[in-house]
Amino acid sequence: DQQVKQNSPSLSVQEGRISILNCDYTNSMFDYFLWYKKYPAEGPTFLISISSIKDKNEDGRFTVFLNKSAKHLSLHIVPSQPGDSAVYFCAASAGGTSYGKLTFGQGTILTVHP
Amino acid sequence: ETGVTQTPRHLVMGMTNKKSLKCEQHLGHNAMYWYKQSAKKPLELMFVYNFKEQTENNSVPSRFSPECPNSSHLFLHLHTLQPEDSALYLCASSQDLLAGGASGTTQYFGPGTRLLVL
C-alpha cells in the first residue's frame, strides 16, 4: 500500500529546458508536501515544500504545484542545469496522530544533459 | 562539524554480530528519526524520537534497538540481523516533530550508513 507514488523512475532533460517531476498520493489526510534531492553517497537534501492551503510555492528555479482534487503534485525546475542531476523524492505528512511521519515516494532519477 | 553526521558510513556484519550505528546532529533540533532505504524501495520510517522520548516505532523488528541518550545523539543497535536487512540507514533531525500544514518543519538528513549483512 504505497501512499506516495512517483511513477517515472527516470527523466532525461536538456540543459536550459524545464524539468517536470510528478508525484501522486492517495491519503487525503496529507496536508504538507516536500521535495528532497539526493546525490550519490549523500543524504537527501530538502528542496522545497508546500502546504495544502496553497497550490503553488516558488523558490528560485524551483516551483512546486499542488492539485488537491487530483491528489497530485509536481516539481518544476527552470532552467535545468547539469548540477540538478540527482534523485528527487517527494514526501508527504499529515497532522494529528501522524506527527513526525514522512511518507516518501520511490524517487525519480533526473539527468540533465549539457 | 555542522548538520547531521552518521558513523560508520559503511558496515559489513555477519548475522551473529552486534553492531551500532551512530547519528549526531549539530543543529539544536529536538526530534530525530531513523529511516531505512532498501534497494528500489522508498525511504521507510523506522523510529521517531522527540525530546529523547520515542514517539513512533513503525513495526520494526526487535533486532533493531534504538537509543536516544540526548537530543543530539541517536543510536541504532543491531543484533542477529538477516541478509534482507541490508540497506541504507538514514538518520534525520528536525526542529520539532513534523506537524504538517502551515506549521510543518523540515527534516535534515545525514549521509547514511550502507549496511551489508552476510
PDB file of C-alpha atoms in Angstrom:
ATOM      1  CA  ASP A   1       0.000   0.000   0.000  1.00  0.00           C
ATOM      2  CA  GLN A   2       2.120   2.835  -1.304  1.00  0.00           C
ATOM      3  CA  GLN A   3       0.550   6.140  -0.382  1.00  0.00           C
ATOM      4  CA  VAL A   4       3.023   8.305  -2.283  1.00  0.00           C
ATOM      5  CA  LYS A   5       3.977   7.317  -5.801  1.00  0.00           C
ATOM      6  CA  GLN A   6       6.457   8.650  -8.293  1.00  0.00           C
ATOM      7  CA  ASN A   7       5.579   6.727 -11.401  1.00  0.00           C
ATOM      8  CA  SER A   8       8.523   7.853 -13.507  1.00  0.00           C
ATOM      9  CA  PRO A   9      11.723   6.121 -12.376  1.00  0.00           C
ATOM     10  CA  SER A  10      13.823   8.426 -14.521  1.00  0.00           C
ATOM     11  CA  LEU A  11      13.731  11.638 -16.545  1.00  0.00           C
ATOM     12  CA  SER A  12      16.248  12.983 -19.026  1.00  0.00           C
ATOM     13  CA  VAL A  13      16.281  16.684 -19.924  1.00  0.00           C
ATOM     14  CA  GLN A  14      18.477  19.019 -21.937  1.00  0.00           C
ATOM     15  CA  GLU A  15      20.267  21.804 -20.103  1.00  0.00           C
ATOM     16  CA  GLY A  16      18.228  25.019 -20.103  1.00  0.00           C
ATOM     17  CA  ARG A  17      14.919  23.228 -20.580  1.00  0.00           C
ATOM     18  CA  ILE A  18      12.223  22.624 -17.998  1.00  0.00           C
ATOM     19  CA  SER A  19      12.242  19.507 -15.832  1.00  0.00           C
ATOM     20  CA  ILE A  20       8.876  18.363 -14.508  1.00  0.00           C
ATOM     21  CA  LEU A  21       8.808  15.715 -11.818  1.00  0.00           C
ATOM     22  CA  ASN A  22       5.484  14.258 -10.779  1.00  0.00           C
ATOM     23  CA  CYS A  23       4.111  12.727  -7.624  1.00  0.00           C
ATOM     24  CA  ASP A  24       0.717  11.249  -6.768  1.00  0.00           C
ATOM     25  CA  TYR A  25      -0.687  10.456  -3.357  1.00  0.00           C
ATOM     26  CA  THR A  26      -3.675   8.543  -2.098  1.00  0.00           C
ATOM     27  CA  ASN A  27      -4.035   9.622   1.536  1.00  0.00           C
ATOM     28  CA  SER A  28      -6.415  12.591   1.739  1.00  0.00           C
ATOM     29  CA  MET A  29      -5.103  13.348   5.245  1.00  0.00           C
ATOM     30  CA  PHE A  30      -1.748  14.507   3.873  1.00  0.00           C
ATOM     31  CA  ASP A  31      -1.518  18.257   4.285  1.00  0.00           C
ATOM     32  CA  TYR A  32       2.165  19.032   3.853  1.00  0.00           C
ATOM     33  CA  PHE A  33       4.391  18.023   0.982  1.00  0.00           C
ATOM     34  CA  LEU A  34       8.117  18.227   0.487  1.00  0.00           C
ATOM     35  CA  TRP A  35      10.639  17.594  -2.261  1.00  0.00           C
ATOM     36  CA  TYR A  36      14.106  16.310  -1.489  1.00  0.00           C
ATOM     37  CA  LYS A  37      17.111  15.904  -3.740  1.00  0.00           C
ATOM     38  CA  LYS A  38      19.711  13.185  -3.227  1.00  0.00           C
ATOM     39  CA  TYR A  39      23.181  12.892  -4.691  1.00  0.00           C
ATOM     40  CA  PRO A  40      25.070   9.577  -4.527  1.00  0.00           C
ATOM     41  CA  ALA A  41      26.732   8.914  -1.161  1.00  0.00           C
ATOM     42  CA  GLU A  42      24.840  11.790   0.443  1.00  0.00           C
ATOM     43  CA  GLY A  43      21.621  12.017   2.417  1.00  0.00           C
ATOM     44  CA  PRO A  44      18.511  13.630   0.946  1.00  0.00           C
ATOM     45  CA  THR A  45      18.578  17.429   0.958  1.00  0.00           C
ATOM     46  CA  PHE A  46      15.429  19.473   1.410  1.00  0.00           C
ATOM     47  CA  LEU A  47      14.465  21.461  -1.672  1.00  0.00           C
ATOM     48  CA  ILE A  48      11.039  22.983  -1.325  1.00  0.00           C
ATOM     49  CA  SER A  49       7.740  22.344   0.418  1.00  0.00           C
ATOM     50  CA  ILE A  50       4.108  23.263   0.110  1.00  0.00           C
ATOM     51  CA  SER A  51       1.205  23.305   2.499  1.00  0.00           C
ATOM     52  CA  SER A  52      -2.206  22.105   1.412  1.00  0.00           C
ATOM     53  CA  ILE A  53      -3.592  25.599   1.882  1.00  0.00           C
ATOM     54  CA  LYS A  54      -1.583  26.671  -1.170  1.00  0.00           C
ATOM     55  CA  ASP A  55      -1.489  25.452  -4.740  1.00  0.00           C
ATOM     56  CA  LYS A  56       1.897  26.860  -5.668  1.00  0.00           C
ATOM     57  CA  ASN A  57       5.182  27.650  -3.979  1.00  0.00           C
ATOM     58  CA  GLU A  58       8.210  29.093  -5.703  1.00  0.00           C
ATOM     59  CA  ASP A  59      11.855  29.291  -4.707  1.00  0.00           C
ATOM     60  CA  GLY A  60      14.248  30.469  -7.383  1.00  0.00           C
ATOM     61  CA  ARG A  61      14.353  27.940 -10.197  1.00  0.00           C
ATOM     62  CA  PHE A  62      12.129  25.517  -8.284  1.00  0.00           C
ATOM     63  CA  THR A  63       8.341  25.639  -8.215  1.00  0.00           C
ATOM     64  CA  VAL A  64       6.034  23.102  -6.655  1.00  0.00           C
ATOM     65  CA  PHE A  65       2.412  22.842  -7.727  1.00  0.00           C
ATOM     66  CA  LEU A  66      -0.268  21.083  -5.731  1.00  0.00           C
ATOM     67  CA  ASN A  67      -3.569  19.866  -7.143  1.00  0.00           C
ATOM     68  CA  LYS A  68      -5.526  18.613  -4.149  1.00  0.00           C
ATOM     69  CA  SER A  69      -8.530  17.411  -6.108  1.00  0.00           C
ATOM     70  CA  ALA A  70      -6.290  15.220  -8.253  1.00  0.00           C
ATOM     71  CA  LYS A  71      -4.017  14.333  -5.312  1.00  0.00           C
ATOM     72  CA  HIS A  72      -1.089  15.306  -7.466  1.00  0.00           C
ATOM     73  CA  LEU A  73       1.953  17.475  -7.043  1.00  0.00           C
ATOM     74  CA  SER A  74       4.738  18.374  -9.376  1.00  0.00           C
ATOM     75  CA  LEU A  75       8.144  19.979  -9.160  1.00  0.00           C
ATOM     76  CA  HIS A  76       9.231  22.271 -11.984  1.00  0.00           C
ATOM     77  CA  ILE A  77      12.878  23.174 -12.441  1.00  0.00           C
ATOM     78  CA  VAL A  78      13.512  26.038 -14.844  1.00  0.00           C
ATOM     79  CA  PRO A  79      16.057  26.271 -16.330  1.00  0.00           C
ATOM     80  CA  SER A  80      17.519  22.847 -15.683  1.00  0.00           C
ATOM     81  CA  GLN A  81      21.244  22.653 -15.038  1.00  0.00           C
ATOM     82  CA  PRO A  82      23.636  19.670 -15.120  1.00  0.00           C
ATOM     83  CA  GLY A  83      24.135  20.081 -11.366  1.00  0.00           C
ATOM     84  CA  ASP A  84      20.457  19.287 -10.904  1.00  0.00           C
ATOM     85  CA  SER A  85      21.152  15.691 -11.917  1.00  0.00           C
ATOM     86  CA  ALA A  86      20.180  13.672  -8.857  1.00  0.00           C
ATOM     87  CA  VAL A  87      17.406  11.521  -7.411  1.00  0.00           C
ATOM     88  CA  TYR A  88      14.323  13.516  -6.444  1.00  0.00           C
ATOM     89  CA  PHE A  89      11.953  12.291  -3.757  1.00  0.00           C
ATOM     90  CA  CYS A  90       8.563  13.660  -2.911  1.00  0.00           C
ATOM     91  CA  ALA A  91       7.312  13.185   0.625  1.00  0.00           C
ATOM     92  CA  ALA A  92       4.096  13.877   2.478  1.00  0.00           C
ATOM     93  CA  SER A  93       2.928  14.212   6.030  1.00  0.00           C
ATOM     94  CA  ALA A  94      -0.343  14.519   7.888  1.00  0.00           C
ATOM     95  CA  GLY A  95      -1.063  16.121  11.223  1.00  0.00           C
ATOM     96  CA  GLY A  96      -2.830  14.544  14.156  1.00  0.00           C
ATOM     97  CA  THR A  97      -1.523  11.135  15.189  1.00  0.00           C
ATOM     98  CA  SER A  98       0.867  11.137  12.251  1.00  0.00           C
ATOM     99  CA  TYR A  99       3.131  13.747  13.788  1.00  0.00           C
ATOM    100  CA  GLY A 100       6.712  13.076  12.730  1.00  0.00           C
ATOM    101  CA  LYS A 101       5.862  10.651   9.954  1.00  0.00           C
ATOM    102  CA  LEU A 102       7.065  11.436   6.464  1.00  0.00           C
ATOM    103  CA  THR A 103       5.934   9.094   3.705  1.00  0.00           C
ATOM    104  CA  PHE A 104       8.241   9.056   0.709  1.00  0.00           C
ATOM    105  CA  GLY A 105       7.856   8.145  -2.929  1.00  0.00           C
ATOM    106  CA  GLN A 106      10.308   5.850  -4.677  1.00  0.00           C
ATOM    107  CA  GLY A 107      12.228   8.653  -6.272  1.00  0.00           C
ATOM    108  CA  THR A 108      12.865   9.846  -9.827  1.00  0.00           C
ATOM    109  CA  ILE A 109      16.362   9.959 -11.274  1.00  0.00           C
ATOM    110  CA  LEU A 110      16.812  13.242 -13.136  1.00  0.00           C
ATOM    111  CA  THR A 111      19.614  13.531 -15.659  1.00  0.00           C
ATOM    112  CA  VAL A 112      20.298  16.945 -17.174  1.00  0.00           C
ATOM    113  CA  HIS A 113      22.476  16.769 -20.276  1.00  0.00           C
ATOM    114  CA  PRO A 114      24.791  19.660 -21.176  1.00  0.00           C
TER     115      PRO A 114
ATOM    116  CA  GLU B   1      31.149  20.000  12.312  1.00  0.00           C
ATOM    117  CA  THR B   2      27.722  21.025  11.077  1.00  0.00           C
ATOM    118  CA  GLY B   3      24.492  19.302  10.108  1.00  0.00           C
ATOM    119  CA  VAL B   4      23.777  15.633  10.702  1.00  0.00           C
ATOM    120  CA  THR B   5      26.626  13.138  10.803  1.00  0.00           C
ATOM    121  CA  GLN B   6      26.491   9.368  10.773  1.00  0.00           C
ATOM    122  CA  THR B   7      29.113   6.752  11.557  1.00  0.00           C
ATOM    123  CA  PRO B   8      30.185   4.413  10.220  1.00  0.00           C
ATOM    124  CA  ARG B   9      29.477   5.211   6.580  1.00  0.00           C
ATOM    125  CA  HIS B  10      29.796   1.580   5.588  1.00  0.00           C
ATOM    126  CA  LEU B  11      29.344  -1.565   7.661  1.00  0.00           C
ATOM    127  CA  VAL B  12      29.604  -5.259   6.862  1.00  0.00           C
ATOM    128  CA  MET B  13      28.422  -7.644   9.527  1.00  0.00           C
ATOM    129  CA  GLY B  14      27.571 -11.279   9.968  1.00  0.00           C
ATOM    130  CA  MET B  15      24.202 -12.460  11.154  1.00  0.00           C
ATOM    131  CA  THR B  16      25.530 -13.244  14.630  1.00  0.00           C
ATOM    132  CA  ASN B  17      27.307  -9.914  15.137  1.00  0.00           C
ATOM    133  CA  LYS B  18      26.234  -6.991  17.281  1.00  0.00           C
ATOM    134  CA  LYS B  19      26.948  -3.525  15.963  1.00  0.00           C
ATOM    135  CA  SER B  20      25.702   0.009  16.477  1.00  0.00           C
ATOM    136  CA  LEU B  21      25.037   2.911  14.138  1.00  0.00           C
ATOM    137  CA  LYS B  22      25.576   6.389  15.463  1.00  0.00           C
ATOM    138  CA  CYS B  23      23.941   9.652  14.481  1.00  0.00           C
ATOM    139  CA  GLU B  24      24.743  13.116  15.765  1.00  0.00           C
ATOM    140  CA  GLN B  25      23.045  16.371  14.890  1.00  0.00           C
ATOM    141  CA  HIS B  26      24.638  19.771  15.415  1.00  0.00           C
ATOM    142  CA  LEU B  27      21.529  21.797  14.601  1.00  0.00           C
ATOM    143  CA  GLY B  28      19.947  22.128  18.035  1.00  0.00           C
ATOM    144  CA  HIS B  29      16.940  20.116  16.914  1.00  0.00           C
ATOM    145  CA  ASN B  30      14.567  18.298  19.242  1.00  0.00           C
ATOM    146  CA  ALA B  31      13.342  15.473  17.034  1.00  0.00           C
ATOM    147  CA  MET B  32      15.398  12.675  15.478  1.00  0.00           C
ATOM    148  CA  TYR B  33      14.480   9.873  13.101  1.00  0.00           C
ATOM    149  CA  TRP B  34      15.783   6.586  11.713  1.00  0.00           C
ATOM    150  CA  TYR B  35      14.884   5.631   8.144  1.00  0.00           C
ATOM    151  CA  LYS B  36      15.672   2.561   6.085  1.00  0.00           C
ATOM    152  CA  GLN B  37      16.088   2.591   2.324  1.00  0.00           C
ATOM    153  CA  SER B  38      16.220  -0.816   0.676  1.00  0.00           C
ATOM    154  CA  ALA B  39      17.110  -1.196  -2.971  1.00  0.00           C
ATOM    155  CA  LYS B  40      14.427   0.197  -5.291  1.00  0.00           C
ATOM    156  CA  LYS B  41      12.095   0.984  -2.392  1.00  0.00           C
ATOM    157  CA  PRO B  42      11.015   4.272  -0.840  1.00  0.00           C
ATOM    158  CA  LEU B  43      12.583   5.565   2.321  1.00  0.00           C
ATOM    159  CA  GLU B  44      10.794   3.862   5.189  1.00  0.00           C
ATOM    160  CA  LEU B  45      10.433   5.492   8.585  1.00  0.00           C
ATOM    161  CA  MET B  46      11.595   3.233  11.434  1.00  0.00           C
ATOM    162  CA  PHE B  47      11.676   5.263  14.644  1.00  0.00           C
ATOM    163  CA  VAL B  48      10.915   8.776  15.820  1.00  0.00           C
ATOM    164  CA  TYR B  49      12.259  10.461  18.948  1.00  0.00           C
ATOM    165  CA  ASN B  50      11.114  13.789  20.312  1.00  0.00           C
ATOM    166  CA  PHE B  51      12.986  15.313  23.261  1.00  0.00           C
ATOM    167  CA  LYS B  52      14.682  11.912  23.788  1.00  0.00           C
ATOM    168  CA  GLU B  53      11.363  10.080  24.020  1.00  0.00           C
ATOM    169  CA  GLN B  54      10.344   7.533  21.419  1.00  0.00           C
ATOM    170  CA  THR B  55       7.104   8.596  19.778  1.00  0.00           C
ATOM    171  CA  GLU B  56       6.985   6.182  16.872  1.00  0.00           C
ATOM    172  CA  ASN B  57       8.022   2.591  16.241  1.00  0.00           C
ATOM    173  CA  ASN B  58       6.892   1.715  12.763  1.00  0.00           C
ATOM    174  CA  SER B  59       6.519  -2.024  13.440  1.00  0.00           C
ATOM    175  CA  VAL B  60      10.271  -2.525  13.360  1.00  0.00           C
ATOM    176  CA  PRO B  61      11.609  -5.989  14.343  1.00  0.00           C
ATOM    177  CA  SER B  62      13.206  -6.170  17.773  1.00  0.00           C
ATOM    178  CA  ARG B  63      16.605  -6.987  16.264  1.00  0.00           C
ATOM    179  CA  PHE B  64      16.767  -3.224  15.710  1.00  0.00           C
ATOM    180  CA  SER B  65      17.028  -1.363  19.008  1.00  0.00           C
ATOM    181  CA  PRO B  66      17.174   2.445  19.051  1.00  0.00           C
ATOM    182  CA  GLU B  67      18.637   4.564  21.796  1.00  0.00           C
ATOM    183  CA  CYS B  68      18.443   8.322  22.241  1.00  0.00           C
ATOM    184  CA  PRO B  69      20.536   9.461  25.238  1.00  0.00           C
ATOM    185  CA  ASN B  70      20.010  13.155  24.471  1.00  0.00           C
ATOM    186  CA  SER B  71      18.504  15.343  21.773  1.00  0.00           C
ATOM    187  CA  SER B  72      21.764  15.438  19.817  1.00  0.00           C
ATOM    188  CA  HIS B  73      22.569  11.737  19.614  1.00  0.00           C
ATOM    189  CA  LEU B  74      20.727   8.754  18.256  1.00  0.00           C
ATOM    190  CA  PHE B  75      21.919   5.170  18.057  1.00  0.00           C
ATOM    191  CA  LEU B  76      20.607   2.097  16.297  1.00  0.00           C
ATOM    192  CA  HIS B  77      21.806  -1.125  17.911  1.00  0.00           C
ATOM    193  CA  LEU B  78      21.819  -4.117  15.611  1.00  0.00           C
ATOM    194  CA  HIS B  79      21.884  -7.806  16.552  1.00  0.00           C
ATOM    195  CA  THR B  80      21.141 -11.070  14.782  1.00  0.00           C
ATOM    196  CA  LEU B  81      20.286  -9.290  11.563  1.00  0.00           C
ATOM    197  CA  GLN B  82      19.206 -11.021   8.387  1.00  0.00           C
ATOM    198  CA  PRO B  83      20.604 -10.541   4.878  1.00  0.00           C
ATOM    199  CA  GLU B  84      17.344  -8.777   3.903  1.00  0.00           C
ATOM    200  CA  ASP B  85      18.215  -6.064   6.439  1.00  0.00           C
ATOM    201  CA  SER B  86      20.992  -4.932   4.128  1.00  0.00           C
ATOM    202  CA  ALA B  87      20.097  -1.369   3.208  1.00  0.00           C
ATOM    203  CA  LEU B  88      20.994   2.290   3.572  1.00  0.00           C
ATOM    204  CA  TYR B  89      20.113   3.538   7.060  1.00  0.00           C
ATOM    205  CA  LEU B  90      19.487   7.238   7.250  1.00  0.00           C
ATOM    206  CA  CYS B  91      19.225   9.444  10.294  1.00  0.00           C
ATOM    207  CA  ALA B  92      17.371  12.756  10.215  1.00  0.00           C
ATOM    208  CA  SER B  93      16.519  15.552  12.596  1.00  0.00           C
ATOM    209  CA  SER B  94      14.043  18.410  12.705  1.00  0.00           C
ATOM    210  CA  GLN B  95      13.439  21.351  14.992  1.00  0.00           C
ATOM    211  CA  ASP B  96      10.177  19.853  16.151  1.00  0.00           C
ATOM    212  CA  LEU B  97       8.057  16.915  15.068  1.00  0.00           C
ATOM    213  CA  LEU B  98       6.816  17.437  11.552  1.00  0.00           C
ATOM    214  CA  ALA B  99       3.322  18.600  12.290  1.00  0.00           C
ATOM    215  CA  GLY B 100       2.158  19.070   8.770  1.00  0.00           C
ATOM    216  CA  GLY B 101       0.276  22.000   7.345  1.00  0.00           C
ATOM    217  CA  ALA B 102       1.431  25.534   7.821  1.00  0.00           C
ATOM    218  CA  SER B 103       3.404  24.598  10.911  1.00  0.00           C
ATOM    219  CA  GLY B 104       5.345  21.868   9.176  1.00  0.00           C
ATOM    220  CA  THR B 105       9.093  21.773   9.606  1.00  0.00           C
ATOM    221  CA  THR B 106      11.828  20.251   7.531  1.00  0.00           C
ATOM    222  CA  GLN B 107      13.809  17.121   8.294  1.00  0.00           C
ATOM    223  CA  TYR B 108      17.549  17.279   7.686  1.00  0.00           C
ATOM    224  CA  PHE B 109      19.241  14.029   6.748  1.00  0.00           C
ATOM    225  CA  GLY B 110      22.649  12.588   7.407  1.00  0.00           C
ATOM    226  CA  PRO B 111      24.637  10.834   4.662  1.00  0.00           C
ATOM    227  CA  GLY B 112      23.556   7.375   5.804  1.00  0.00           C
ATOM    228  CA  THR B 113      25.235   4.105   6.728  1.00  0.00           C
ATOM    229  CA  ARG B 114      25.390   1.499   3.980  1.00  0.00           C
ATOM    230  CA  LEU B 115      24.873  -1.828   5.781  1.00  0.00           C
ATOM    231  CA  LEU B 116      25.595  -5.241   4.327  1.00  0.00           C
ATOM    232  CA  VAL B 117      24.576  -8.322   6.296  1.00  0.00           C
ATOM    233  CA  LEU B 118      26.272 -11.524   5.243  1.00  0.00           C
TER     234      LEU B 118
END
